[in-house]
Coordinates of C-alpha atoms in Angstrom, one line a residue:
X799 CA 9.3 -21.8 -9.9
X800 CA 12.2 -23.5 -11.5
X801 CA 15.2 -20.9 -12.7
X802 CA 17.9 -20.9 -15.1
X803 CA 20.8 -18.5 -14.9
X804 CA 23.0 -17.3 -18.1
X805 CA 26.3 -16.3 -17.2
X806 CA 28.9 -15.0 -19.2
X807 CA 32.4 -16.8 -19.6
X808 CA 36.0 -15.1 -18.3
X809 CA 39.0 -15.8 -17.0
X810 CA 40.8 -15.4 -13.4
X811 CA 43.7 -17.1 -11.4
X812 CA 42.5 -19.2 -8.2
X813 CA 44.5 -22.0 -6.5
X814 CA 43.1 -25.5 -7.7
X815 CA 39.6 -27.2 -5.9
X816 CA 41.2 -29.3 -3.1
X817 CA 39.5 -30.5 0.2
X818 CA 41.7 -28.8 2.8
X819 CA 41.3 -26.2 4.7
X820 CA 42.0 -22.6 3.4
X821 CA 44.8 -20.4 4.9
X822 CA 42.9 -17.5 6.7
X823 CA 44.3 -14.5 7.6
X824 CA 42.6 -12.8 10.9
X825 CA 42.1 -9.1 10.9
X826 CA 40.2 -6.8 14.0
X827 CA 37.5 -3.9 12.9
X828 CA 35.9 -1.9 15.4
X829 CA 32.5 -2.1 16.3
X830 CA 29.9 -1.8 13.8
X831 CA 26.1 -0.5 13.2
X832 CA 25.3 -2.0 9.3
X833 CA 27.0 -4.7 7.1
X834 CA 27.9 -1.6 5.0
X835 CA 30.6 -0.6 7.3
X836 CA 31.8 -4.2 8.5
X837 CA 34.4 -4.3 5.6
X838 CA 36.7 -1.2 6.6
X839 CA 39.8 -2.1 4.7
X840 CA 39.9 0.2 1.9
X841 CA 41.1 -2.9 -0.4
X842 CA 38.1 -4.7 0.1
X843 CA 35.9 -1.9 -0.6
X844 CA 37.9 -1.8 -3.9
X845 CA 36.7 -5.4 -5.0
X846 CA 33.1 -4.4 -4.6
X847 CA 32.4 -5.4 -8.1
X848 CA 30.9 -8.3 -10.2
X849 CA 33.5 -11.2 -10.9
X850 CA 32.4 -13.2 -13.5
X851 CA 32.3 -16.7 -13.7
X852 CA 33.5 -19.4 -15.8
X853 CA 30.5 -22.1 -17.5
X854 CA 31.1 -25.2 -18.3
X855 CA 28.3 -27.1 -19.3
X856 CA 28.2 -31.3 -20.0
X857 CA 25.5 -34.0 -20.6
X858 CA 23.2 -35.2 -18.5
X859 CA 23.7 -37.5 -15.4
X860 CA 22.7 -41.2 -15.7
X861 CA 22.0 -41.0 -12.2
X862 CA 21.8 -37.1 -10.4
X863 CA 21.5 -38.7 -6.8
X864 CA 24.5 -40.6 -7.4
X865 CA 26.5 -38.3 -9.2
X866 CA 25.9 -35.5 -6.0
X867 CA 26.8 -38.3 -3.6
X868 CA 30.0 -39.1 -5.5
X869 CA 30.7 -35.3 -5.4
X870 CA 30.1 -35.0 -1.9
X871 CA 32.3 -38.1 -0.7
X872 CA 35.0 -36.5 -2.8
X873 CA 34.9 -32.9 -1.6
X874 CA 33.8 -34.0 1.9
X875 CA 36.2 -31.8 3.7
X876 CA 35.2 -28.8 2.0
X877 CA 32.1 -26.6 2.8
X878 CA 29.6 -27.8 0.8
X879 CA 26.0 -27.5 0.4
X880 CA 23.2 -29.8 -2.0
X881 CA 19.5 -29.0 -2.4
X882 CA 17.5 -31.0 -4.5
X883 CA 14.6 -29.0 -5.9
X884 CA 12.1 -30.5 -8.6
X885 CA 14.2 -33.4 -9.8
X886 CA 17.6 -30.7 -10.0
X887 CA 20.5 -31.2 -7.5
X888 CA 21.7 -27.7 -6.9
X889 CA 25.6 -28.2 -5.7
X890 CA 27.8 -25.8 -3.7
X891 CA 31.4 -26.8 -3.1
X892 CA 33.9 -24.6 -1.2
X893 CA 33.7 -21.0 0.7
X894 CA 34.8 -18.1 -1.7
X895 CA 32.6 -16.1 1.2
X896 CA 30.7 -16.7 4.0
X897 CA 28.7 -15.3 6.9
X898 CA 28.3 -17.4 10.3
X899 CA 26.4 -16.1 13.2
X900 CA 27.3 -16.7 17.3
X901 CA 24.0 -19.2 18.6
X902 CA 23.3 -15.9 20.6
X903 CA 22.8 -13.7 17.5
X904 CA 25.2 -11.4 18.7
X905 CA 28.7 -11.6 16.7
X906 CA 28.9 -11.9 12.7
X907 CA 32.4 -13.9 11.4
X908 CA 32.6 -13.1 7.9
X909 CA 35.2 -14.8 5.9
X910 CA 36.7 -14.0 2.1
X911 CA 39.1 -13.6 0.1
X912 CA 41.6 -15.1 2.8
X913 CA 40.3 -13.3 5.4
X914 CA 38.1 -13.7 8.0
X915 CA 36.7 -10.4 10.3
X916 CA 34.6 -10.5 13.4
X917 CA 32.6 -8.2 14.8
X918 CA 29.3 -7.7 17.3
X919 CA 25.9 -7.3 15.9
X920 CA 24.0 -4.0 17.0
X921 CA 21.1 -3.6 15.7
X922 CA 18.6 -6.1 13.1
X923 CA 20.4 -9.2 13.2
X924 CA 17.9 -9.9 9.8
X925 CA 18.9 -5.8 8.7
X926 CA 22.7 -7.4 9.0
X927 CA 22.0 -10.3 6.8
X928 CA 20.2 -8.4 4.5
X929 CA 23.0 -6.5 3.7
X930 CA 25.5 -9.1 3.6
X931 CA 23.3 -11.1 0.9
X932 CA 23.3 -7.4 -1.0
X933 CA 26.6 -6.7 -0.7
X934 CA 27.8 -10.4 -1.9
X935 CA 25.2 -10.3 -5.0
X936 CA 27.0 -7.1 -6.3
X937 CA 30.5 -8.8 -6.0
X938 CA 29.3 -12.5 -6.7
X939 CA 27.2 -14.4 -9.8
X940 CA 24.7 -17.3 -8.7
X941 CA 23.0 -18.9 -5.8
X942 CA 23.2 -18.7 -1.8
X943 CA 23.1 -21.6 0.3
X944 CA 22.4 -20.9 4.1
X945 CA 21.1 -22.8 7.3
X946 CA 18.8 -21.2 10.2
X947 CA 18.7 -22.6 13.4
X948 CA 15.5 -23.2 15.4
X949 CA 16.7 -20.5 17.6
X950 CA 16.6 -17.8 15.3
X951 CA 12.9 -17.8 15.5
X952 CA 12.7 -16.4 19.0
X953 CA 15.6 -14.0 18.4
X954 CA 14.0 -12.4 15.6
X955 CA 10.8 -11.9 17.7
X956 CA 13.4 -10.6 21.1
X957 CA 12.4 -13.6 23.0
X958 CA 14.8 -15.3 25.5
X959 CA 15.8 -18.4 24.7
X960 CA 18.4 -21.1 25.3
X961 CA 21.7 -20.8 23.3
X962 CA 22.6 -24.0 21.4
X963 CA 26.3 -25.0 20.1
X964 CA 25.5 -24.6 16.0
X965 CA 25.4 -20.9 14.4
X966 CA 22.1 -19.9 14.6
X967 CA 22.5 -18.7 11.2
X968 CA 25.4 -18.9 8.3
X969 CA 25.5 -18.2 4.7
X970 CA 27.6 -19.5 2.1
X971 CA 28.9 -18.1 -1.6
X972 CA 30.0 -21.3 -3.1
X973 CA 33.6 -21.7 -4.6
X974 CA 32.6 -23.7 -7.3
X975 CA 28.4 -24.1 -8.3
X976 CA 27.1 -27.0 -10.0
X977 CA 23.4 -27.7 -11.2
X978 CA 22.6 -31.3 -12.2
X979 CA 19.4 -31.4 -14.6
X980 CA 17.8 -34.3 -16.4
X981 CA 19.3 -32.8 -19.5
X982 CA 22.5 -31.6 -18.5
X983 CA 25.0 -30.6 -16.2
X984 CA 26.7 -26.5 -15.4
X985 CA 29.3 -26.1 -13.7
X986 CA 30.4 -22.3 -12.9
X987 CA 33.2 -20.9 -10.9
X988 CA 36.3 -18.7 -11.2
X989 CA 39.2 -20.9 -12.3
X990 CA 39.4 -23.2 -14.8
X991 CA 41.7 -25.4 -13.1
X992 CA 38.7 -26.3 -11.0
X993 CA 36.3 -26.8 -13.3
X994 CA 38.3 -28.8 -15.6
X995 CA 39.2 -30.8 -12.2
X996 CA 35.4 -31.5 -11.2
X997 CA 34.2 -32.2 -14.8
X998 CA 36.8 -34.4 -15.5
X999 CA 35.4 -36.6 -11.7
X1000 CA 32.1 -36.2 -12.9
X1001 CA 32.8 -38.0 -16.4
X1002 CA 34.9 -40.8 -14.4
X1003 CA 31.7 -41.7 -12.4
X1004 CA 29.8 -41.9 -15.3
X1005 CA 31.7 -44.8 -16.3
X1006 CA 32.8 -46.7 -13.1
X1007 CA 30.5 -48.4 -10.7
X1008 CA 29.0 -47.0 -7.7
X1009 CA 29.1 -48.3 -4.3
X1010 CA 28.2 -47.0 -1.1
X1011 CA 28.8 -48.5 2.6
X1012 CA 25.4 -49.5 3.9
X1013 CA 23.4 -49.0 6.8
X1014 CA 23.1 -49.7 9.9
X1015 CA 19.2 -49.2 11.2
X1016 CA 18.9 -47.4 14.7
X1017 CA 16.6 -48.2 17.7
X1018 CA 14.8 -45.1 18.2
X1019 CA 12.5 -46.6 20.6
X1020 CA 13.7 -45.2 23.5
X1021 CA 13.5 -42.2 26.5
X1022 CA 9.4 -43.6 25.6
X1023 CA 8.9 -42.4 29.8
X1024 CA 10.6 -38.6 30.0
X1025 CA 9.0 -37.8 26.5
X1026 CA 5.5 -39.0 27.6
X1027 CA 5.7 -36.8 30.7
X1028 CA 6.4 -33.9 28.5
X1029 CA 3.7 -34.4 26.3
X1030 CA 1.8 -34.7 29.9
X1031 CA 3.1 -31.4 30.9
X1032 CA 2.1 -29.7 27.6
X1033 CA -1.3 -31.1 27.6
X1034 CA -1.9 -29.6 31.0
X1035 CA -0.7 -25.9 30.0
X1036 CA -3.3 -26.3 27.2
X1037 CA -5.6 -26.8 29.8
X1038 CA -5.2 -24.0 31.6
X1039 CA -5.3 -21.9 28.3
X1040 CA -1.6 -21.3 27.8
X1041 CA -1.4 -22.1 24.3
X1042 CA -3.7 -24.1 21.6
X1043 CA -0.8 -26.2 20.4
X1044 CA 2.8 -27.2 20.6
X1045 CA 5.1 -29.4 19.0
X1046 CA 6.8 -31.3 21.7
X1047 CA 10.5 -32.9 20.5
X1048 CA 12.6 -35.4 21.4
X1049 CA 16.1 -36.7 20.2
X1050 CA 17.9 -39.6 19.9
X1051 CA 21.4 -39.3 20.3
X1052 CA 23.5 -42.2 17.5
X1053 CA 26.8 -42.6 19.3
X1054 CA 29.2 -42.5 16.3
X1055 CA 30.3 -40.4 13.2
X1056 CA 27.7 -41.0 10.7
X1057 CA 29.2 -40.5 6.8
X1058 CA 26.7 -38.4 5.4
X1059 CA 26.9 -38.8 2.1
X1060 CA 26.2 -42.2 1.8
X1061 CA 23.1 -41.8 4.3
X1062 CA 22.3 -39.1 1.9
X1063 CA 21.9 -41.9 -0.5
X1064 CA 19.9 -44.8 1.3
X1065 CA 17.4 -42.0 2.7
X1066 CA 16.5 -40.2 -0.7
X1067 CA 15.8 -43.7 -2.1
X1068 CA 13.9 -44.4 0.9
X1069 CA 12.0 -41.2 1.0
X1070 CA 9.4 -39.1 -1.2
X1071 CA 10.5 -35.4 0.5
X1072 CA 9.2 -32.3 -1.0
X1073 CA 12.9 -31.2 -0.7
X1074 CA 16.2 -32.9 0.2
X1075 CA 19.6 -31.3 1.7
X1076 CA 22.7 -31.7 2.8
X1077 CA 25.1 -29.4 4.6
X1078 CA 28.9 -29.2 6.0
X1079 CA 29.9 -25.7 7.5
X1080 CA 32.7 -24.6 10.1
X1081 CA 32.3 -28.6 11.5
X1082 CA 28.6 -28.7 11.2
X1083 CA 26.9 -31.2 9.4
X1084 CA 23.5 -31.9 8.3
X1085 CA 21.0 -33.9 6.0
X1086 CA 17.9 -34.7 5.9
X1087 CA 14.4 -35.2 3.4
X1088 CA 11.9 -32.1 4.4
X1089 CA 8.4 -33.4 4.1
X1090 CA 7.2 -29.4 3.7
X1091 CA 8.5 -25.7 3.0
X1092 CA 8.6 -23.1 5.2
X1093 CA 8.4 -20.7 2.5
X1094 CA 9.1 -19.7 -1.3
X1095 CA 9.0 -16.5 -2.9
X1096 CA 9.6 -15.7 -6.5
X1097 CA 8.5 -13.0 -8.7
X1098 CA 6.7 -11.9 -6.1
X1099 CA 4.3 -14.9 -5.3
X1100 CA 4.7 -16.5 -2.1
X1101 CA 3.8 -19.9 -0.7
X1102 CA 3.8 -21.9 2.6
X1103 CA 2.8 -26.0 3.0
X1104 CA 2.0 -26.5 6.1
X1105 CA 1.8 -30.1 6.9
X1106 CA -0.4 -31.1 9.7
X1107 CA -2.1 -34.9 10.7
X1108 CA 0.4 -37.7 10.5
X1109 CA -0.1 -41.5 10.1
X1110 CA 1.8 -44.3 9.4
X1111 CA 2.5 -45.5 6.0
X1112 CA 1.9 -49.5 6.8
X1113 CA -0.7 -50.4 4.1
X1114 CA -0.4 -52.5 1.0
X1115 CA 1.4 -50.1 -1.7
X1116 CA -1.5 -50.7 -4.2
X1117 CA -3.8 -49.8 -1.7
X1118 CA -1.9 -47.2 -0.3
X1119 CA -2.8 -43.7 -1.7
X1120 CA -6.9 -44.5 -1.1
X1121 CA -6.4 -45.9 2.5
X1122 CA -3.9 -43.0 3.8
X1123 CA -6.5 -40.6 2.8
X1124 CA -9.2 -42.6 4.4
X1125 CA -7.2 -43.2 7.6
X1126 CA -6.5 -39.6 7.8
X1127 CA -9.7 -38.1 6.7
X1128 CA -11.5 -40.0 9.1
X1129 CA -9.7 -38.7 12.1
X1130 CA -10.9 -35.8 14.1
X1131 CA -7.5 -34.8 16.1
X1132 CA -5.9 -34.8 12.7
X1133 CA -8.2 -32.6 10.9
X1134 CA -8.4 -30.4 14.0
X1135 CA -4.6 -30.2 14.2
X1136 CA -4.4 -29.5 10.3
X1137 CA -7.1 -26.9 9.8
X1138 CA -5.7 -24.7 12.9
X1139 CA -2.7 -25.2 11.0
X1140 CA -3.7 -23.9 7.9
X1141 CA -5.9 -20.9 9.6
X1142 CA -2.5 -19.6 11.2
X1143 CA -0.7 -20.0 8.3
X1144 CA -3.5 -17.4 6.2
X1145 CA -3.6 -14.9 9.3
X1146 CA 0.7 -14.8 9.0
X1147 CA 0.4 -14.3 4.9
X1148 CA -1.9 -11.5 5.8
X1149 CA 0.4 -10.0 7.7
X1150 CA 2.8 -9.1 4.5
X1151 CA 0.5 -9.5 1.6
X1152 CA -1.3 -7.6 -0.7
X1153 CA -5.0 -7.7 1.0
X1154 CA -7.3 -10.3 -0.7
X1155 CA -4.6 -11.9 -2.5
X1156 CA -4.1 -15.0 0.3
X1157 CA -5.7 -18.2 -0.9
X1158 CA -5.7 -22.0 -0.3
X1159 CA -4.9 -24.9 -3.0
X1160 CA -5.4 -28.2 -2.2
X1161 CA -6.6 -28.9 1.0
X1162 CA -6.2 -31.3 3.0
X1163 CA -4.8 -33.1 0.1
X1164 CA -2.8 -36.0 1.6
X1165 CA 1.7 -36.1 1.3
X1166 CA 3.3 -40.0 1.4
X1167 CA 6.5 -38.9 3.0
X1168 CA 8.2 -41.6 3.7
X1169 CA 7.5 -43.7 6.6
X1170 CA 4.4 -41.9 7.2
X1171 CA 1.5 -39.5 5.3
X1172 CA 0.3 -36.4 6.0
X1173 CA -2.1 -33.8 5.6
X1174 CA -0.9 -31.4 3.3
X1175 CA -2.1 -27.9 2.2
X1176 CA -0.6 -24.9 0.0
X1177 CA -1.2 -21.1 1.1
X1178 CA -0.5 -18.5 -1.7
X1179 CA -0.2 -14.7 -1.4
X1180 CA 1.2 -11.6 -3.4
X1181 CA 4.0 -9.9 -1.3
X1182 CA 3.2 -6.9 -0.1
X1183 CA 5.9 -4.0 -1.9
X1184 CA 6.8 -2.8 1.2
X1185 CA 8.1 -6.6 2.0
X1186 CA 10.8 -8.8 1.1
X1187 CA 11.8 -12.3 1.7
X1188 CA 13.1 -11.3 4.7
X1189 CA 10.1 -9.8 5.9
X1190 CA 7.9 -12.8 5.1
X1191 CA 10.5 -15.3 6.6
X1192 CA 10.7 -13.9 10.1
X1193 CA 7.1 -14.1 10.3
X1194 CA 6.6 -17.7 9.1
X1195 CA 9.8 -18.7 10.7
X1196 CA 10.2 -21.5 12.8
X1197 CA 7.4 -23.2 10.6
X1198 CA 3.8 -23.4 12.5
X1199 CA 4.1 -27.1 12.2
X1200 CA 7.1 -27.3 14.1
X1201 CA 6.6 -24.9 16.3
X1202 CA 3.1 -24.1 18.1
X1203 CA -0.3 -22.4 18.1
X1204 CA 0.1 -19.1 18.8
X1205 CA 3.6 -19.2 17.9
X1206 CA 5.7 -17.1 20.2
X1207 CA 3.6 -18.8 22.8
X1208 CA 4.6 -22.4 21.9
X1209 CA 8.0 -21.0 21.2
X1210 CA 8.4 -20.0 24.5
X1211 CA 6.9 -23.3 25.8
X1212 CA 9.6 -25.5 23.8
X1213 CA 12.5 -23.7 25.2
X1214 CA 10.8 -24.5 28.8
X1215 CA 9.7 -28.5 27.7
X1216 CA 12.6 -29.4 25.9
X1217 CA 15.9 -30.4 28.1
X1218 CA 18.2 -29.2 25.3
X1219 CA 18.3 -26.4 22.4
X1220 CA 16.8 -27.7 18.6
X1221 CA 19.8 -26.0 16.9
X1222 CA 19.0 -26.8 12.9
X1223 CA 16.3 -29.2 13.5
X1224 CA 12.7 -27.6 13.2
X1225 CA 14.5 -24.6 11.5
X1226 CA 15.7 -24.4 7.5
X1227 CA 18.2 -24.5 4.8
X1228 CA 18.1 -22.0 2.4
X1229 CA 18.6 -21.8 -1.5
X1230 CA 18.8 -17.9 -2.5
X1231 CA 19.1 -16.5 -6.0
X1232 CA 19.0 -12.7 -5.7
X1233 CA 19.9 -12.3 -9.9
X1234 CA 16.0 -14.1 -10.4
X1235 CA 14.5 -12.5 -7.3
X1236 CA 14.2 -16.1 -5.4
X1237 CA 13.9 -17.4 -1.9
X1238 CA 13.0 -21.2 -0.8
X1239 CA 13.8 -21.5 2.9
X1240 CA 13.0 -26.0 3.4
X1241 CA 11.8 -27.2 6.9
X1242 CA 14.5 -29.3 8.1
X1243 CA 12.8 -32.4 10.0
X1244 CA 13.9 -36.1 9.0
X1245 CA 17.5 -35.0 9.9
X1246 CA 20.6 -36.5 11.2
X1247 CA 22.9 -33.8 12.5
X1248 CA 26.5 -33.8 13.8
X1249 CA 29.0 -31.8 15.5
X1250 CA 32.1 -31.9 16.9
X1251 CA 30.6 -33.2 20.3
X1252 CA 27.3 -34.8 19.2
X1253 CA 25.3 -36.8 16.6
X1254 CA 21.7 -37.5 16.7
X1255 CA 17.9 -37.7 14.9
X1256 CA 15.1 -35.7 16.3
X1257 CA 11.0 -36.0 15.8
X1258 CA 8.0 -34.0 17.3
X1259 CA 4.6 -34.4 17.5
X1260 CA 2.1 -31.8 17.3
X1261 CA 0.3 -32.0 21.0
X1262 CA -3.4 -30.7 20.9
X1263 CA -6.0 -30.9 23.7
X1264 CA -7.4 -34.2 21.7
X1265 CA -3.5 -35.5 22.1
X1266 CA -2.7 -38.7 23.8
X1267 CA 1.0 -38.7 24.9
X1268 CA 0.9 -43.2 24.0
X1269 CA 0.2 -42.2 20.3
X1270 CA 2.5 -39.1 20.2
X1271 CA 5.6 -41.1 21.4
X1272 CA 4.6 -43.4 18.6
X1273 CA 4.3 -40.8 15.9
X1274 CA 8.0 -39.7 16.8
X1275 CA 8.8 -43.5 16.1
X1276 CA 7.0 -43.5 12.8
X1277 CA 8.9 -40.0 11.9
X1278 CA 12.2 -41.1 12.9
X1279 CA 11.8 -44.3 11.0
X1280 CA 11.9 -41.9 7.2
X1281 CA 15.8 -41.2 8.5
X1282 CA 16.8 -44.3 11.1
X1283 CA 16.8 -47.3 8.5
X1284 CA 19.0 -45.4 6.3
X1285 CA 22.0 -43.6 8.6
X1286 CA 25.5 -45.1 7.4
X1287 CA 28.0 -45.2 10.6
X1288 CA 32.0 -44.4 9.6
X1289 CA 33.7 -47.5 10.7
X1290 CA 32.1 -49.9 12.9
X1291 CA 30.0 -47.6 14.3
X1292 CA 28.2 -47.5 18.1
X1293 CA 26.7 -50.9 18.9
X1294 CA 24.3 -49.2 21.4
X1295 CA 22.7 -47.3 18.9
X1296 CA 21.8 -50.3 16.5
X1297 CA 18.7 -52.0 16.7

């Protein structure tokens, strides 16, 4: 599924790459039904056309994960957005537009082109974004980053929930895109101020030597008591027939600024995810190493890896592979959880697929994902051509893994269980490339996230009527301890969070 893009070269005047904030200039519309008719102002409708982009193309890396992180220290107080996919970093620094979306799903802020317009939703919130994606790959070259909150699930489905603080969705165009590949590096953007700017950085670090703060390990062995009880409480609605399973959370809040870069860093080298990420937008922040997809579609083809039974990684590494799959073979509650798991994830694929074109590969084949290993399988189906991305997303959306058995059931049974909203844990960070028809939406678990108000680590456990609440609270432990060894605090950091 990798992609390459050929773009042709040009020339335009933009103000030089710098990390402070842009000067936005707030204008009112009224009310609107489509994305179509959210940019009113006759001059904007006027720039509806392709801008080309600038390519700058230079030799490989020595190191890609270094050379992001670098990148991302730099440029820390711009937007910015990484996603390593298949040994390529795929880089987005600055806004030249964006879309951000209230944690009710109700009002759209759109900024661009120094402006910014807001305006209520009526209608598809996913119709809306549609749109907005559209509109922005007619005017704009390359790749979409985005984030969707856990929330977004039960709007798209019109179930209540409880509002968080984070967008429950945003979308970013990317000032400046760069792709770091084993046998090269492209940059593209729109003035060659800023690319000369970047590239000149990026040679620098090839030369000087690379240091990083390091971290401080958290205690994440606590709140053992309320999270038990809930894993009590969810065991007795599975009881009564309520639900089959759920994925019961809990968080652990850090106490200080973490610097996400450099914990971007310790945790990839600490990790084996099937995708990694980082994220700054509007004052939200986010990385973390996804063990699984949610979902990729290209060409047409589209896949899910659901990842179901967990155990601990704690065996000799030369034994390690052969044991795991032992350990996790051999127990029932695992394989239970997994093959429910992987029977949803066919009867959702059916839903938007060409019939008799759904179809398992490997399963049951077992993931080392850091601290822990898991059952892993792949589902495959052609989309349907009365479906898009969108369509498939909103049904696998929150990801069965991290959500529950049937899923608007154990949706609704998180948003009762849990004492506070997800926001982007359990939900996903996108990498969109309309130009090569391509969609790869990454679960975000093994995440640190901050706010203005907040920073914290979050795990689940998938409760089933074979659960014990003892061993869930320890799996969270085990699933924390792929981000908690590896967090960097700014400064000093919070001496109640250390271990």
């Amino acid at each position: 599924m990798d992609f390459a893009l050929d773009l042709p070269d040009s020339r335009s005047k933009r103000a030089p790459l710098s990390p402070k904030k842009e000067n936005i200039i707030p204008f009112s519309i009224p009310e609107c039904k489509a994305y179509s008719n959210q940019f009113s102002n006759k001059s904007l409708k006027d720039t509806a056309k392709l801008v080309p982009r600038l390519v700058t193309v230079l030799p490989g890396c020595k190191d890609r994960l270094e050379s992001t992180v670098s990148l991302l220290t730099k440029y820390k107080n711009l937007d910015h957005f990484a996603y390593e996919r298949k040994d390529v970093w795929h880089i987005g620094l600055g806004s030249r537009s964006s879309l951000q979306v209230d944690p009710r799903g109700k009002t759209a802020l759109m900024t661009g082109q120094g402006r910014q317009e807001e305006c209520p939703i009526v209608g598809s919130l996913t119709d809306f974004v549609r749109d907005f994606i559209e509109d922005q790959s007619v005017r704009h070259e390359g790749k979409i980053f985005g984030q969707v909150g856990f929330n977004y699930g039960a709007h798209a489905r019109d179930q209540s929930y409880t509002p968080g603080r984070w967008p429950i969705l945003s979308i970013i165009i990317p000032e400046l895109e760069i792709t770091l590949r084993p046998d090269g590096v492209t940059l593209q953007g729109y003035d060659q101020q800023q690319l000369n700017e970047v590239c000149d950085f990026l040679k620098s670090t090839s030369v000087m030597p690379f240091r990083v703060p390091e971290p401080r390990p958290v205690n994440t062995h606590v709140n053992g008591k309320e999270y038990k009880t809930l894993v009590s409480k969810a065991l007795a609605e599975i009881a009564d027939g309520k639900y089959n399973k759920v994925i019961v959370s809990r968080a652990v809040d850090l106490g200080n600024l973490v610097d996400m870069p450099s914990t971007l860093l310790h945790g990839r080298r600490g990790n084996t995810p099937a995708r990694s990420y980082i994220m700054s937008h509007a004052g939200f922040q986010a990385t973390g190493f996804s063990p699984e997809l949610v979902m990729a579609v290209q060409n047409g083809i589209v896949v899910t890896e659901p990842l179901a039974g967990t155990c601990s990684r704690t065996v000799p590494k030369e034994e390690d592979a052969e044991m795991l799959t032992h350990k996790l073979l051999s127990d029932p509650k695992e394989i239970v959880e997994h093959i429910s798991s992987v029977k949803e994830a066919i009867s959702e694929l059916n839903r938007f697929c060409v019939p008799d074109t759904v179809s398992v590969k490997d399963l049951m084949n077992m993931k080392e994902r850091g601290s822990v290993a898991h059952l892993g399988s792949s589902v495959y189906g052609h989309l349907s051509p009365n479906a898009d991305p969108w369509t498939a997303f909103n049904v696998l959306f929150p990801s069965i893994t991290a959500s529950g058995i049937p899923k608007d059931l154990g949706l609704k049974a998180i948003d009762h269980l849990e004492t506070r909203p997800r926001e982007l844990y359990s939900g996903a960070v996108l990498l969109i490339d309309p130009k090569e028809e391509f969609f790869e939406a990454a679960l975000c678990l093994r995440i640190v996230l901050q706010d203005s108000t907040n920073t914290w680590i979050q795990a689940g456990a998938g409760i089933i009527a074979q659960s014990n609440p003892d061993r869930e609270f320890t799996e969270t432990n085990e699933k924390m301890a792929s981000m908690a060894p590896y967090i960097v605090f700014e400064g000093k950091g919070s001496k109640k969070a250390y271990a």
